[in-house]
């Protein structure tokens, strides 16, 4: 009964990411898309928040958003998604929570 | 699997393009879309008056084409649409406005349609913000 | 059995119509007798503050809609205690009876519902 | 003193009511408003299709009345309006849309009108966000 | 040649307030309106940021927004404004910067 | 003498049309030969990053508009170094020639212009 969390706000609007991280259960996943992918930029303040994440939780990012913003996602253990993979993930988890 | 797609942002927000690409991938994977529900600023996506510069993607037009081609059930929340100025023939008449600007393929209806869709579906994905 | 919704309301009450539109989703669920719980989180916790005076902003009082929730059968109301605390409201009385919940309880709530809708 | 008022949010945002109450106080204090400029989502305030619930303030209607009564120069950025679906007669015709939804009292024009107003004025106050 | 800064975003969207505070000059003023007045709530994290503000800078708040939100503004040295006073302030400072 | 504008651009480039609409204000000033400076601040500093690929989002490339600024006579371009630093971009090359400025220089810039417009 795991949940896939989707976040899309810039990490500078901090409550979306930090609230999501607080209520993450073991086995949940997070998809970063839109401006939220800025949190994956190595050396950013936001990237530090992500270090403490439970190891049972997987982190994903929408590839197009990472490419558009010239982010080197290799610095973090992040799986890049295209839309078919994004849809498959939504099926794989029991529910989806969009932190719009 | 059965999906509900919830669009909460205007056509100028990247989230609304993301919702469309996601919805296209849902159908391409053989899943079903029970309903697309437009709420909050998402109702502005259903305006027929949007004019997009030639060198840019017309996401509202693409949404409309996607809905029409796949005969999707596309419901625009009527209360949210009224306060944002998106009117069909009946509402324009009721409130004495001349401009009917709800695009073809969309229906104005209530929030009950969202809940009804949720009861039929397995997953609901919302796209809002930027 | 009807599928259940956890509505997470994150918008401040007088920062536009976002909070009211989130509540409308709850009221509609109540009208159709569908199971829906509300979790007030982030700036959404401000909706529950006592002594607010929206008439100063010539705004409709959201608290009327909030008070209507139980009449519509929406009785599972939760508020994130952490979000009250960081806003200096840890011990403030609330205008509405809502269970104060910690992060672990929120994790449980999410798992207990079929859908999560955040507005 | 001469003011320019810049409205950047839709009529549903508190910022747009704040802009109106501020503009009213500007005139009440004997100052002049050179121009009110509507840009970004502010152009949605100039839609004639907005329908507000009876128990709520109709800020768009109040803006229109304030502009008309005080014969203010109210310019809506044409590029921002096109992408948000607010069209006057000429633009509706140009882009073959049936719905003319720019309210009376407003004119569509370019960003040059903002700069022109700034050159004439002493202060510019923007109201955007929430 | 002082500047009147206007901020209206919730302090939880932190960059508006913190950026404004970084670039404040001596003698400048700040008007809190809309959700930004939440920063004036005694005991909030945001209120602490305001303690360090230069003493030559005056802090104002739109009274209607403070009333609507049941904030006890007495905890901080804040001058409450109605709209006529708000307009007068815009005249008194040399320019206005709205951090929309 | 024409009155001058300091345009503070705070929006990220691919987070909607905000950044493009801010730039349009600058281009219009240039077209009318009016003095305007731009300060990129907060998420706005991301507009200046090199190697971005907006075509991945099927978006129009904002950098064309940015490159057009000098041609329109808009040559006073500044970027807040602090905002680059907190985003992990302190030493990154910029796609456009802009002066890196600290808080004190920003205070000066604000005082040197007749108007400040923030978008």
mmCIF file of C-alpha atoms in Angstrom, chain C residues 12-98:
data_model
loop_
_atom_site.group_PDB
_atom_site.id
_atom_site.type_symbol
_atom_site.label_atom_id
_atom_site.label_comp_id
_atom_site.label_asym_id
_atom_site.label_seq_id
_atom_site.Cartn_x
_atom_site.Cartn_y
_atom_site.Cartn_z
ATOM 1 C CA UNK C 12 -4.346 29.837 3.542
ATOM 2 C CA UNK C 13 -7.959 30.986 3.922
ATOM 3 C CA UNK C 14 -7.673 34.555 2.585
ATOM 4 C CA UNK C 15 -5.012 34.048 -0.088
ATOM 5 C CA UNK C 16 -7.432 33.644 -2.958
ATOM 6 C CA UNK C 17 -10.114 31.094 -3.680
ATOM 7 C CA UNK C 18 -7.911 28.009 -3.410
ATOM 8 C CA UNK C 19 -8.968 27.107 0.122
ATOM 9 C CA UNK C 20 -12.672 27.581 -0.650
ATOM 10 C CA UNK C 21 -12.406 25.499 -3.815
ATOM 11 C CA UNK C 22 -10.730 22.687 -1.854
ATOM 12 C CA UNK C 23 -13.563 22.757 0.684
ATOM 13 C CA UNK C 24 -16.104 22.554 -2.136
ATOM 14 C CA UNK C 25 -14.644 19.183 -3.110
ATOM 15 C CA UNK C 26 -15.297 17.982 0.438
ATOM 16 C CA UNK C 27 -18.829 19.354 0.535
ATOM 17 C CA UNK C 28 -19.607 17.660 -2.794
ATOM 18 C CA UNK C 29 -18.361 14.323 -1.441
ATOM 19 C CA UNK C 30 -20.603 14.804 1.584
ATOM 20 C CA UNK C 31 -23.583 15.575 -0.618
ATOM 21 C CA UNK C 32 -23.081 12.236 -2.375
ATOM 22 C CA UNK C 33 -22.436 10.366 0.889
ATOM 23 C CA UNK C 34 -18.928 9.444 -0.151
ATOM 24 C CA UNK C 35 -16.181 8.873 2.438
ATOM 25 C CA UNK C 36 -13.787 11.825 2.575
ATOM 26 C CA UNK C 37 -11.379 13.000 5.278
ATOM 27 C CA UNK C 38 -9.671 16.373 5.367
ATOM 28 C CA UNK C 39 -6.129 17.006 6.533
ATOM 29 C CA UNK C 40 -5.214 20.672 7.028
ATOM 30 C CA UNK C 41 -1.520 21.087 6.373
ATOM 31 C CA UNK C 42 1.029 23.814 5.600
ATOM 32 C CA UNK C 43 -0.734 27.196 5.277
ATOM 33 C CA UNK C 44 -4.031 25.295 5.265
ATOM 34 C CA UNK C 45 -3.876 25.066 9.059
ATOM 35 C CA UNK C 46 -4.600 28.810 9.136
ATOM 36 C CA UNK C 47 -8.156 28.030 8.029
ATOM 37 C CA UNK C 48 -8.824 26.671 11.516
ATOM 38 C CA UNK C 49 -7.683 29.739 13.460
ATOM 39 C CA UNK C 50 -10.153 31.327 15.784
ATOM 40 C CA UNK C 51 -11.098 35.033 15.837
ATOM 41 C CA UNK C 52 -10.371 35.763 12.196
ATOM 42 C CA UNK C 53 -12.239 38.684 10.606
ATOM 43 C CA UNK C 54 -12.524 38.137 6.862
ATOM 44 C CA UNK C 55 -15.062 40.955 6.665
ATOM 45 C CA UNK C 56 -12.051 43.281 7.044
ATOM 46 C CA UNK C 57 -11.162 42.070 3.536
ATOM 47 C CA UNK C 58 -14.793 42.144 2.366
ATOM 48 C CA UNK C 59 -14.470 38.402 1.950
ATOM 49 C CA UNK C 60 -16.997 35.706 2.475
ATOM 50 C CA UNK C 61 -16.392 33.917 5.738
ATOM 51 C CA UNK C 62 -14.889 30.516 5.010
ATOM 52 C CA UNK C 63 -15.762 29.338 8.503
ATOM 53 C CA UNK C 64 -19.421 28.975 7.486
ATOM 54 C CA UNK C 65 -18.328 26.369 4.927
ATOM 55 C CA UNK C 66 -16.093 24.723 7.509
ATOM 56 C CA UNK C 67 -18.908 24.555 10.053
ATOM 57 C CA UNK C 68 -21.103 22.980 7.380
ATOM 58 C CA UNK C 69 -18.776 19.998 6.983
ATOM 59 C CA UNK C 70 -20.259 17.852 9.786
ATOM 60 C CA UNK C 71 -23.781 18.571 8.483
ATOM 61 C CA UNK C 72 -22.623 17.166 5.151
ATOM 62 C CA UNK C 73 -21.307 14.087 6.933
ATOM 63 C CA UNK C 74 -17.646 15.096 6.662
ATOM 64 C CA UNK C 75 -16.461 14.391 10.179
ATOM 65 C CA UNK C 76 -12.911 13.096 9.806
ATOM 66 C CA UNK C 77 -10.966 16.346 10.202
ATOM 67 C CA UNK C 78 -7.234 16.400 10.943
ATOM 68 C CA UNK C 79 -4.677 19.143 11.363
ATOM 69 C CA UNK C 80 -0.894 18.756 11.144
ATOM 70 C CA UNK C 81 0.455 19.809 14.536
ATOM 71 C CA UNK C 82 3.929 20.505 13.122
ATOM 72 C CA UNK C 83 2.476 23.070 10.716
ATOM 73 C CA UNK C 84 0.726 24.847 13.591
ATOM 74 C CA UNK C 85 3.939 24.849 15.619
ATOM 75 C CA UNK C 86 6.186 26.448 12.996
ATOM 76 C CA UNK C 87 3.579 29.201 12.617
ATOM 77 C CA UNK C 88 3.636 29.979 16.333
ATOM 78 C CA UNK C 89 0.195 28.413 16.822
ATOM 79 C CA UNK C 90 1.061 25.238 18.728
ATOM 80 C CA UNK C 91 -1.397 25.861 21.555
ATOM 81 C CA UNK C 92 -3.967 28.113 19.877
ATOM 82 C CA UNK C 93 -7.597 27.070 20.179
ATOM 83 C CA UNK C 94 -9.089 25.921 16.883
ATOM 84 C CA UNK C 95 -12.346 27.220 15.437
ATOM 85 C CA UNK C 96 -13.332 23.702 14.452
ATOM 86 C CA UNK C 97 -12.936 20.320 16.126
ATOM 87 C CA UNK C 98 -10.057 18.661 14.325
#
